[in-house]
XYZ file of C-alpha atoms in Angstrom:
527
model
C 17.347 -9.051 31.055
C 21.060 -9.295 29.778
C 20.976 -6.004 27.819
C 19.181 -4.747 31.027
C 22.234 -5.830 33.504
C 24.328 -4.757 31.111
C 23.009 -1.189 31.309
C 23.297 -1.486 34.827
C 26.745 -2.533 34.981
C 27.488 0.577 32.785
C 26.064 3.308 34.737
C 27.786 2.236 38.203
C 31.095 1.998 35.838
C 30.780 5.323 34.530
C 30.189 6.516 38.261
C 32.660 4.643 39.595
C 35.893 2.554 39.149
C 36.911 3.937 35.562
C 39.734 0.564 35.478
C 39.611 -2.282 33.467
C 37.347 0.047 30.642
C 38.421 -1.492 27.366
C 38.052 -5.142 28.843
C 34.387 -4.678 30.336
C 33.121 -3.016 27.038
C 34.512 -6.383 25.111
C 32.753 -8.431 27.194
C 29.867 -6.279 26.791
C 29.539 -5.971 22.959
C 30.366 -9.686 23.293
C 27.426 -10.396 25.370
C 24.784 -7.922 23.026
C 26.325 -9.906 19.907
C 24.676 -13.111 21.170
C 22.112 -11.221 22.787
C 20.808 -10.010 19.199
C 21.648 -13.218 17.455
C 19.639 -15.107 19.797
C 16.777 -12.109 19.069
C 16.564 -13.065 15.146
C 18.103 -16.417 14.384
C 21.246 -18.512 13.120
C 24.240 -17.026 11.865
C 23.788 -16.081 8.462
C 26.186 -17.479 5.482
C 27.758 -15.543 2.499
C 24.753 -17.089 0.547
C 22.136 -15.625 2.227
C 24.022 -12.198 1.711
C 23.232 -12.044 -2.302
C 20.042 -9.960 -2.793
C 17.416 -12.003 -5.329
C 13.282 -11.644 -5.117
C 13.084 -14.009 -2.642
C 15.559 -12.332 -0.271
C 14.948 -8.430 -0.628
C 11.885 -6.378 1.008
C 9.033 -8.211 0.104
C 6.901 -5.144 0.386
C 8.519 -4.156 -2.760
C 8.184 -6.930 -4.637
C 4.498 -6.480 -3.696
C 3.889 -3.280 -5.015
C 2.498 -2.258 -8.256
C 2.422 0.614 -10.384
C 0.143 0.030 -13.434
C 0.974 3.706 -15.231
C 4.424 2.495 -15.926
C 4.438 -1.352 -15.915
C 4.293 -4.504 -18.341
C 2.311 -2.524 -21.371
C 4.663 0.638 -21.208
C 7.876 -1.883 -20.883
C 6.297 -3.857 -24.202
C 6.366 -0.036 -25.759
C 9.478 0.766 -25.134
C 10.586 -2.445 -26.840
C 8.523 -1.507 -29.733
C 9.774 1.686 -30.231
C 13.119 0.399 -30.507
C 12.071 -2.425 -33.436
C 10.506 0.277 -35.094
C 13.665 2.104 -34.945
C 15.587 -0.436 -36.189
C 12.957 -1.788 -38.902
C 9.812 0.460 -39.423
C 8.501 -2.107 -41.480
C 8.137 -4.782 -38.837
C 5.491 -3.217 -36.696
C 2.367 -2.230 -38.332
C 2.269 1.500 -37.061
C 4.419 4.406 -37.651
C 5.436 5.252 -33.722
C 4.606 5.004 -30.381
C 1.675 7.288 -28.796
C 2.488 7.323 -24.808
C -0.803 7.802 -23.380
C -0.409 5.931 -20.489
C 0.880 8.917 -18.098
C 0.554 12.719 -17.976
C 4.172 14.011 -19.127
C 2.793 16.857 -21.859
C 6.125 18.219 -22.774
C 6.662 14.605 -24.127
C 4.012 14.891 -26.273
C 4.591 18.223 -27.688
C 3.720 20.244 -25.385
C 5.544 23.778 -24.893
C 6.877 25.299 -21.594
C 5.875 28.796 -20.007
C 8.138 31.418 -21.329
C 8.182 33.705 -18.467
C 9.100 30.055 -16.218
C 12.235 29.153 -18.049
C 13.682 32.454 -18.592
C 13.455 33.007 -14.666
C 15.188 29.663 -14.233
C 17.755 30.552 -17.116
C 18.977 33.934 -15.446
C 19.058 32.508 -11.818
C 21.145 29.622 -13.266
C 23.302 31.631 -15.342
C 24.577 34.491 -13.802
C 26.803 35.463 -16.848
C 23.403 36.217 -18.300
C 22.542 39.163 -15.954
C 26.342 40.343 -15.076
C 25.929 43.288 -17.179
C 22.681 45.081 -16.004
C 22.179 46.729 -20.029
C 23.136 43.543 -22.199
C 20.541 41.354 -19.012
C 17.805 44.268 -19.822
C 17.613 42.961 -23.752
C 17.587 39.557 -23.025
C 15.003 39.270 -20.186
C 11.770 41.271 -19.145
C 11.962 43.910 -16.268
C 9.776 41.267 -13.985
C 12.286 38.149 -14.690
C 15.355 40.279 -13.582
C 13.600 40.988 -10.691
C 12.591 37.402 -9.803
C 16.144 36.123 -10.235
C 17.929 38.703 -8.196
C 15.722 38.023 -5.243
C 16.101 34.360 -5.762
C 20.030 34.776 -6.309
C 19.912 37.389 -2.961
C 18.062 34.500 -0.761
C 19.255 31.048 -1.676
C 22.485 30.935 -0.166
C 25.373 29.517 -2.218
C 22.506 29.461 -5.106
C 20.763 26.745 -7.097
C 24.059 24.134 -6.613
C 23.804 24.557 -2.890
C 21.642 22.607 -0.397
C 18.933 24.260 1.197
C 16.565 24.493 4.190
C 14.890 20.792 4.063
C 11.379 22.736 4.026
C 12.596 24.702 0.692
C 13.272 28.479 0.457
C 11.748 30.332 2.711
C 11.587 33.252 0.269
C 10.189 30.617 -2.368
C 7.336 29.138 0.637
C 6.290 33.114 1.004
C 5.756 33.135 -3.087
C 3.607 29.888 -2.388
C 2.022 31.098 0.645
C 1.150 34.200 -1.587
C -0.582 32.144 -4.152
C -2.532 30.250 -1.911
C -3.633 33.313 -0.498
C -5.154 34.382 -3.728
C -6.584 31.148 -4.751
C -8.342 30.602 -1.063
C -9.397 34.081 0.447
C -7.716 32.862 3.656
C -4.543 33.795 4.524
C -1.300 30.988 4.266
C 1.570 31.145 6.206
C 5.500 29.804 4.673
C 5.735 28.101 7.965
C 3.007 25.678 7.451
C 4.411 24.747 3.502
C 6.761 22.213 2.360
C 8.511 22.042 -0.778
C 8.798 18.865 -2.144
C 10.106 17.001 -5.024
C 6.762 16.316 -6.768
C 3.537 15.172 -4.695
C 4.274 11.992 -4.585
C 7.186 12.871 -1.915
C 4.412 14.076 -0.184
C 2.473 11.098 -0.512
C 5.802 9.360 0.838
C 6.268 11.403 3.565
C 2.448 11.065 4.930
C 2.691 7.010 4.827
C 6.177 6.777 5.629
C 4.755 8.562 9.269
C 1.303 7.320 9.687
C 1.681 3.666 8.778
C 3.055 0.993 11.943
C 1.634 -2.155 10.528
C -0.639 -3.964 8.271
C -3.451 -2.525 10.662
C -3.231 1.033 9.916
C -5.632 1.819 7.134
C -6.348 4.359 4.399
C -8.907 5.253 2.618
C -8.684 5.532 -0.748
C -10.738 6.234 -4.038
C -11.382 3.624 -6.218
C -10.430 4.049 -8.751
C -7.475 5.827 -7.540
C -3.712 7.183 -8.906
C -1.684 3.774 -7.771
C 0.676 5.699 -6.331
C -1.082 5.458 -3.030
C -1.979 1.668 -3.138
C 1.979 1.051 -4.134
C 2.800 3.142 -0.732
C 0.634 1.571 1.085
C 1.790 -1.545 0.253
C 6.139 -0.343 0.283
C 5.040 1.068 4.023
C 2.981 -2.139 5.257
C -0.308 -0.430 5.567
C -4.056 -1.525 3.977
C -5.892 0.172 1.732
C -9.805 0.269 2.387
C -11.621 1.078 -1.046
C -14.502 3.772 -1.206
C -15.978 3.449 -4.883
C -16.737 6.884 -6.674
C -19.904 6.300 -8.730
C -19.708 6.494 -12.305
C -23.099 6.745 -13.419
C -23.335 9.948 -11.374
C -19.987 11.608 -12.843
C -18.162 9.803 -10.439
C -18.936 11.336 -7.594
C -18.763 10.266 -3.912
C -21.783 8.561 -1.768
C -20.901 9.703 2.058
C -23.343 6.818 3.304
C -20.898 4.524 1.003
C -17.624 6.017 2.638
C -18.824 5.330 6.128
C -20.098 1.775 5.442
C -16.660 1.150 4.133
C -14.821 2.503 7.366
C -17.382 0.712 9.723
C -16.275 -2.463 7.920
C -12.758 -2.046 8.205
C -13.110 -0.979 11.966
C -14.946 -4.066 12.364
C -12.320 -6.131 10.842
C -9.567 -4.726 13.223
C -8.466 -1.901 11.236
C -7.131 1.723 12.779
C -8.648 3.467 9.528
C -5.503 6.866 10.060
C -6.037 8.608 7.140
C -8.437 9.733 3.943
C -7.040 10.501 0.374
C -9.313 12.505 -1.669
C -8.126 13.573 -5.958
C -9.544 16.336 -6.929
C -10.109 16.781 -9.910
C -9.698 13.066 -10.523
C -7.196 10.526 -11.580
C -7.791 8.713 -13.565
C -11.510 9.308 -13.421
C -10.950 13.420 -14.538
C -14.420 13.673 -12.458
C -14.529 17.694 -10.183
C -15.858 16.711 -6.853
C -18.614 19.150 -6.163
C -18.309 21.778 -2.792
C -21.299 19.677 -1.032
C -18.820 16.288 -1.457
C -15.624 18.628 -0.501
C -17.652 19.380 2.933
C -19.011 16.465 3.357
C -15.681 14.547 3.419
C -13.778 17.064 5.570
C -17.014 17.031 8.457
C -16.840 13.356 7.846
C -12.976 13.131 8.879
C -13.430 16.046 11.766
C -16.224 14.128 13.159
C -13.800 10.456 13.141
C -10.039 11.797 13.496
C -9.162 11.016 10.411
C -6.167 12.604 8.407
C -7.897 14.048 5.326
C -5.163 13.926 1.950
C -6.276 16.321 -0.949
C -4.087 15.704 -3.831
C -5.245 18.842 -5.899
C -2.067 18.690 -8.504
C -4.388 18.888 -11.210
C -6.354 22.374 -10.004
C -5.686 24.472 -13.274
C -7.252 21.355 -15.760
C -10.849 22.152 -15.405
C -12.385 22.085 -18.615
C -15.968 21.665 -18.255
C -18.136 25.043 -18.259
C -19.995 25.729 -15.277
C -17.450 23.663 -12.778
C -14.181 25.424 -10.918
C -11.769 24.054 -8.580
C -12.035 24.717 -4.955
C -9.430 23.461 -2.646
C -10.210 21.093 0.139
C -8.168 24.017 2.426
C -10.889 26.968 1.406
C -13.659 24.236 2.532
C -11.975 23.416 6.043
C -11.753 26.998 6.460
C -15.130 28.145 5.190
C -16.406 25.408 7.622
C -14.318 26.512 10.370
C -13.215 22.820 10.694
C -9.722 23.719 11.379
C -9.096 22.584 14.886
C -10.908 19.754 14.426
C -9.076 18.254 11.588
C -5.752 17.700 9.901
C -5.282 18.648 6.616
C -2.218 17.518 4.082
C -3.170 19.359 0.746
C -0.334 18.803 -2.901
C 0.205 20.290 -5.666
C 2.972 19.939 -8.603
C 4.274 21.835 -10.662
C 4.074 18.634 -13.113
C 0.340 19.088 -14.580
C -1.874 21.882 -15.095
C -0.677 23.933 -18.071
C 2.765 24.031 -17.122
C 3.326 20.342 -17.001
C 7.321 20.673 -15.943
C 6.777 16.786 -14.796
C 10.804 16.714 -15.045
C 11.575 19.561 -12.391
C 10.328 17.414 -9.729
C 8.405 20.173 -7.843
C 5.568 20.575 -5.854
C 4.656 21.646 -2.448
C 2.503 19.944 0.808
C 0.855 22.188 2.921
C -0.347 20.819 6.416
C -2.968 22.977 8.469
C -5.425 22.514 10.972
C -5.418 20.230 13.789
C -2.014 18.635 14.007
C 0.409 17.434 16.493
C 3.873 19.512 17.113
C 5.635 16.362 17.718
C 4.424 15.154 14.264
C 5.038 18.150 12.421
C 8.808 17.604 13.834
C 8.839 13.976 12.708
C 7.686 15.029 8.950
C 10.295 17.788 9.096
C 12.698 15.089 10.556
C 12.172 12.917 7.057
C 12.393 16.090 5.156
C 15.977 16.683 6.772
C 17.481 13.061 6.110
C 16.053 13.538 2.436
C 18.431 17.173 2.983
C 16.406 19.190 0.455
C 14.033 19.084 -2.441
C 15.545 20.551 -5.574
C 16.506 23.834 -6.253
C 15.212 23.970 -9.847
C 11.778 22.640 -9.120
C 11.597 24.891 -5.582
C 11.985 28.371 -8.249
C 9.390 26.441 -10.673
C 6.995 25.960 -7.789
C 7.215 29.402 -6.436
C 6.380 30.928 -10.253
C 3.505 28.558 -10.941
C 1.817 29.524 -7.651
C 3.027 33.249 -8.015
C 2.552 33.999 -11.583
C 2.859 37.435 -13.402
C -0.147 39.370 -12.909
C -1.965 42.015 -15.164
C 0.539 44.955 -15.413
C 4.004 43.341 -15.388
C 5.878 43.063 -18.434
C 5.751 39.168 -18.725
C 2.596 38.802 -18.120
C 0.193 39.409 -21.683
C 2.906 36.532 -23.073
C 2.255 34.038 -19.799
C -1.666 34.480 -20.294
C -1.883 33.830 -23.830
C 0.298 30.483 -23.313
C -1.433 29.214 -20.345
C -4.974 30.210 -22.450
C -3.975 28.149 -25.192
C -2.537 25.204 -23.707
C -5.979 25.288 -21.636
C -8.456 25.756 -24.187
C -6.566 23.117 -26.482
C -6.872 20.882 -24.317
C -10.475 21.082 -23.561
C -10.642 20.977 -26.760
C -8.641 17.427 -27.429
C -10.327 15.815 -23.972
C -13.699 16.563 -26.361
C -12.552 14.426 -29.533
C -11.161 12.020 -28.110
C -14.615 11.600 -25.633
C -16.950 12.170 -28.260
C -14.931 9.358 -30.373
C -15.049 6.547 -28.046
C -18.573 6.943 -27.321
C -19.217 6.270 -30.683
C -17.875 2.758 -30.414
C -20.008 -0.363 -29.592
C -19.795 -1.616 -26.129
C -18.066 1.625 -24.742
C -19.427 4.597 -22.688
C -17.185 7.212 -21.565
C -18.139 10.097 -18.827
C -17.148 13.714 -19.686
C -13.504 14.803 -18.777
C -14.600 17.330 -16.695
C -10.831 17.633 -15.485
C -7.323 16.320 -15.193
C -5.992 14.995 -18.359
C -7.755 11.718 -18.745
C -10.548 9.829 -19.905
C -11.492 6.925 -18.444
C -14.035 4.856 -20.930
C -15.860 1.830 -19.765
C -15.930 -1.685 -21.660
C -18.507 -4.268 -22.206
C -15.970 -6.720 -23.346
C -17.606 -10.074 -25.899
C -18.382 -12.502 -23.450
C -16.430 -15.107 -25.642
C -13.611 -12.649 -24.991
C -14.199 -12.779 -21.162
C -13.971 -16.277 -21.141
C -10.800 -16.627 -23.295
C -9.336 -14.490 -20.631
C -10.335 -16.440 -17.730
C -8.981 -20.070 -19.303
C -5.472 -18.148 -19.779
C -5.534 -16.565 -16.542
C -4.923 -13.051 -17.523
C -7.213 -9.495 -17.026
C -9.465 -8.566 -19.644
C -8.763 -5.117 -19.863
C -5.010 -5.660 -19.720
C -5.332 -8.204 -22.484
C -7.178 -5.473 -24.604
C -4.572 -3.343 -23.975
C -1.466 -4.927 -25.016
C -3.740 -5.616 -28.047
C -4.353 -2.061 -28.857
C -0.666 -1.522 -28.155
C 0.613 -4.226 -31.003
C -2.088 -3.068 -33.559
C -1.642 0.317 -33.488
C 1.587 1.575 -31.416
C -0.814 3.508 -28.495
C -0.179 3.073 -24.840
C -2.830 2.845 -22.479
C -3.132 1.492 -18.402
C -5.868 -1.066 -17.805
C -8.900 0.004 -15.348
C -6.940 -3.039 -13.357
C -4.244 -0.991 -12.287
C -6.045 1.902 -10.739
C -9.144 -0.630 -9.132
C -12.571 -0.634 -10.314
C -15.757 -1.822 -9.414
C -15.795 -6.169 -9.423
C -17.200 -7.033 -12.933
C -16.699 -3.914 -14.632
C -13.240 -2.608 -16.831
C -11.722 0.060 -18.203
C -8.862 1.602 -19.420
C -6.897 5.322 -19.042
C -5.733 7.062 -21.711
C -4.397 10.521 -21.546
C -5.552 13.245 -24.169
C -2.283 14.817 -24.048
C -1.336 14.298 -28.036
C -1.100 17.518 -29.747
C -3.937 18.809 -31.742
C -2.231 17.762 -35.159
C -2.093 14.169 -33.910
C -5.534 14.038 -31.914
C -7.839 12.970 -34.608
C -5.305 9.946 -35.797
C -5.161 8.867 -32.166
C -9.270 8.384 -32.406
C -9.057 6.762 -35.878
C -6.458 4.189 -34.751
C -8.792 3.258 -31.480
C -12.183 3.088 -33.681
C -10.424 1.004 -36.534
C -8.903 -1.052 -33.962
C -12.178 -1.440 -31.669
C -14.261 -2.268 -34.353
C -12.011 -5.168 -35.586
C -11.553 -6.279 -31.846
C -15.353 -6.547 -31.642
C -15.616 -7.628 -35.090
C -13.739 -10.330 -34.392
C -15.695 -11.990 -31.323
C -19.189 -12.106 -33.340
């Protein structure tokens, strides 16, 4: 009522006697000073200034993010003993296998990628049109210059908070190709990796504790840790592992009935396809089913798809979530948020923090402003991983000059690693108590444990998580990093662990003799 008559008071001064000004808007911001204290509480003291984990967001302190927590923090101090003394840890390095970052492991960038980003960057590279013409192909020159033509100011600059629009039509272009439909640059947003997308999407959908999301389990805990950082709940649909971890639709709608019944406004569905960390390909029928599913209820359907190009299984492709909305003619019935990075497939440039969100189908304007509105205070997604983006969805195609070099890399880093998700699968189902479903994607496997029970029970008198226990063993014994089935969720009573297959070829077969030698002592030593 104060702030009220204050308002009042205002207007009738501004339309009125102008005297007295300075002195009536003391008194005012006077009055809203004790207004607003008496809104949240007693003054506050220097004390309760100082920021500890009691004091900051407690949303933050909530969250979790198993692919880079505890174990990978124990590595890290590992590595550096081993440094320091090789002989006090009883392996030779550290294997990271806890997160998919391939050029960390050995794996080589996509010529034709880099030496577009090197003559954009470096414009004393292409100054002279002959000496540019012996350092690049005819198809990179022309990629820069229209690059260096449309970003204004160039890579240093700031640009428009959607991206490039030049860059969007390369995207748009490639979506094209991959869908049969047509994509407009208006509807994409560059981004600096999915999970800015997966930001953006909570950051706008989530009010309260209330608003819920649907989410795999077991799911990438990037999406439980944003739930949790924007004050939403996650509701749980379980993929079934004995079927290849596919999805039950009868199980998805039990699980939203129940949270509806509980009091929750169920907002939004995330779908990963191909999976992570499961590295299951959802079949078409499961696709459709999940879009009519979300059409039918009004519920914002999420396809993270960054792992499209890692299908290795023969007899399985990738089809987007977007060609099934469209095929269905579902469109204006539902909204669509679809990702992909530029951090996985076979170009794995995880450190160019690029990507792109793409929102069709049955949205609101005033929405579509508000997402546009957190692009803008973000200012822009980077330049470096905007170019990448464009080139991984645009590629060089049959003809160009670049392009017999950029097939017979991306072939190879493809078939070798269908080729290392086989070993290391075919290993661990040779071990006792462990059964493993084929990678049929991604860059994972996700093996399942029948743990000792005197090994359970150890666990539960110390309070800690069997498969994180097993873990940190298998990190001490033999220097390889893996996130417990914990972190991602799993089925009550059942645990796993992800490991990545990312190690190079040369180092693939050591990886599955250090996890049999250790296994078999682990069990060995619980009989």
């Amino acid at each position: 009522r104060q702030l009220g008559r204050l308002c009042d008071d205002d207007v009738a001064q501004r339309a009125g006697d102008r005297t007295h000004t300075h002195a009536r808007t003391h008194t005012h911001a006077r009055l809203l000073s004790r207004v607003i204290h008496h809104r949240m509480g007693a003054p506050t003291t220097k004390a309760d200034s100082r920021l500890t984990t009691t004091s900051i967001n407690a949303a933050v302190v909530a969250a979790e993010y198993a692919v880079r927590g505890p174990i990978v923090a124990r590595a890290a101090e590992l590595e550096k003993a081993l440094q320091k003394d090789p002989s006090s840890v009883p392996f030779d390095k550290v294997v990271y296998c806890n997160i998919g970052n391939p050029h960390s492991l050995g794996q080589k960038p996509i010529t034709f990628f880099r030496q577009t980003l090197a003559a954009i960057d470096c414009a004393s590279l292409t100054s002279d049109e002959e000496v540019a013409k012996t350092l690049f192909p005819r198809d990179v020159l022309e990629r820069a210059k229209e690059a260096t033509t449309m970003i204004k100011g160039g890579t240093g600059a700031y640009s428009e908070s959607k991206g490039v629009e030049v860059l969007r039509k390369r995207v748009a272009k490639g979506i094209t190709k991959r869908d049969g439909h047509a994509a407009s640059s208006d509807d994409i947003f560059l981004i600096d990796g999915a999970s800015a997308g997966c930001h953006y999407m909570m950051n706008v959908m989530i009010r309260n504790i209330d608003d819920a999301v649907l989410c795999p389990i077991p799911q990438y805990p990037l999406y439980s840790a944003a739930c949790t950082l924007y004050g939403g709940t996650l509701v749980p649909y379980y993929l079934d592992e004995e079927t290849g971890w596919s999805l039950d639709i009868e199980h998805l709608k039990k699980q939203t009935e129940d949270a509806r019944a509980a009091g929750k406004n169920v907002r939004a569905l995330v779908v990963i396809n191909p999976g992570n960390p499961t590295g299951n390909v959802l079949s078409d029928q499961n696709l459709l089913d999940i879009a009519t599913y979300c059409a039918e209820e009004n519920i914002l359907l999420i396809a993270d798809e960054v792992y499209q190009e890692n299908i290795y299984q023969d007899g399985l492709k990738f089809t987007s979530m977007r060609k099934i909305v469209l095929d269905a003619g579902l469109q204006s019935k539902v909204a669509l948020a679809s990702f992909q990075s530029i951090s996985k497939g076979y170009y794995g440039e995880c450190g160019r923090r690029g990507g792109y969100m793409e929102l069709i189908g049955n949205w609101d304007q005033g929405v579509l402003d508000a997402i546009l509105k957190l692009c803008s205070i973000a200012l822009c997604p980077n330049l470096a991983g905007q170019v990448t983006t464009s080139l991984v969805m645009d590629p060089p195609t049959e003809g160009e000059p670049s392009y017999e070099l950029y097939a017979s890399e991306r072939d190879n880093i493809l078939s070798s690693l269908k080729r290392r998700s086989i070993k290391l699968v075919e290993g661990l189902r040779k071990l006792e108590g462990i059964t493993c479903q084929d990678a049929q994607g991604a860059m994972y496997a996700f093996p399942n444990l029948t743990f000792p029970q005197k090994f359970l029970d150890e666990c539960v008198a110390a309070g800690k998580v069997a498969d994180a226990v097993y873990c940190s063993k298998l990190l001490e014994a033999t220097g390889i990093v893996t996130v417990p089935g914990s972190g991602f969720g799993q089925k009550p009573g059942s645990w796993h662990f992800r490991t990545t297959f990312l190690p190079s070829e040369a180092d693939i077969d050591g990886v599955v003799v250090k996890f049999t030698n250790f296994h078999q002592a682990f069990m060995a030593s619980y009989k």
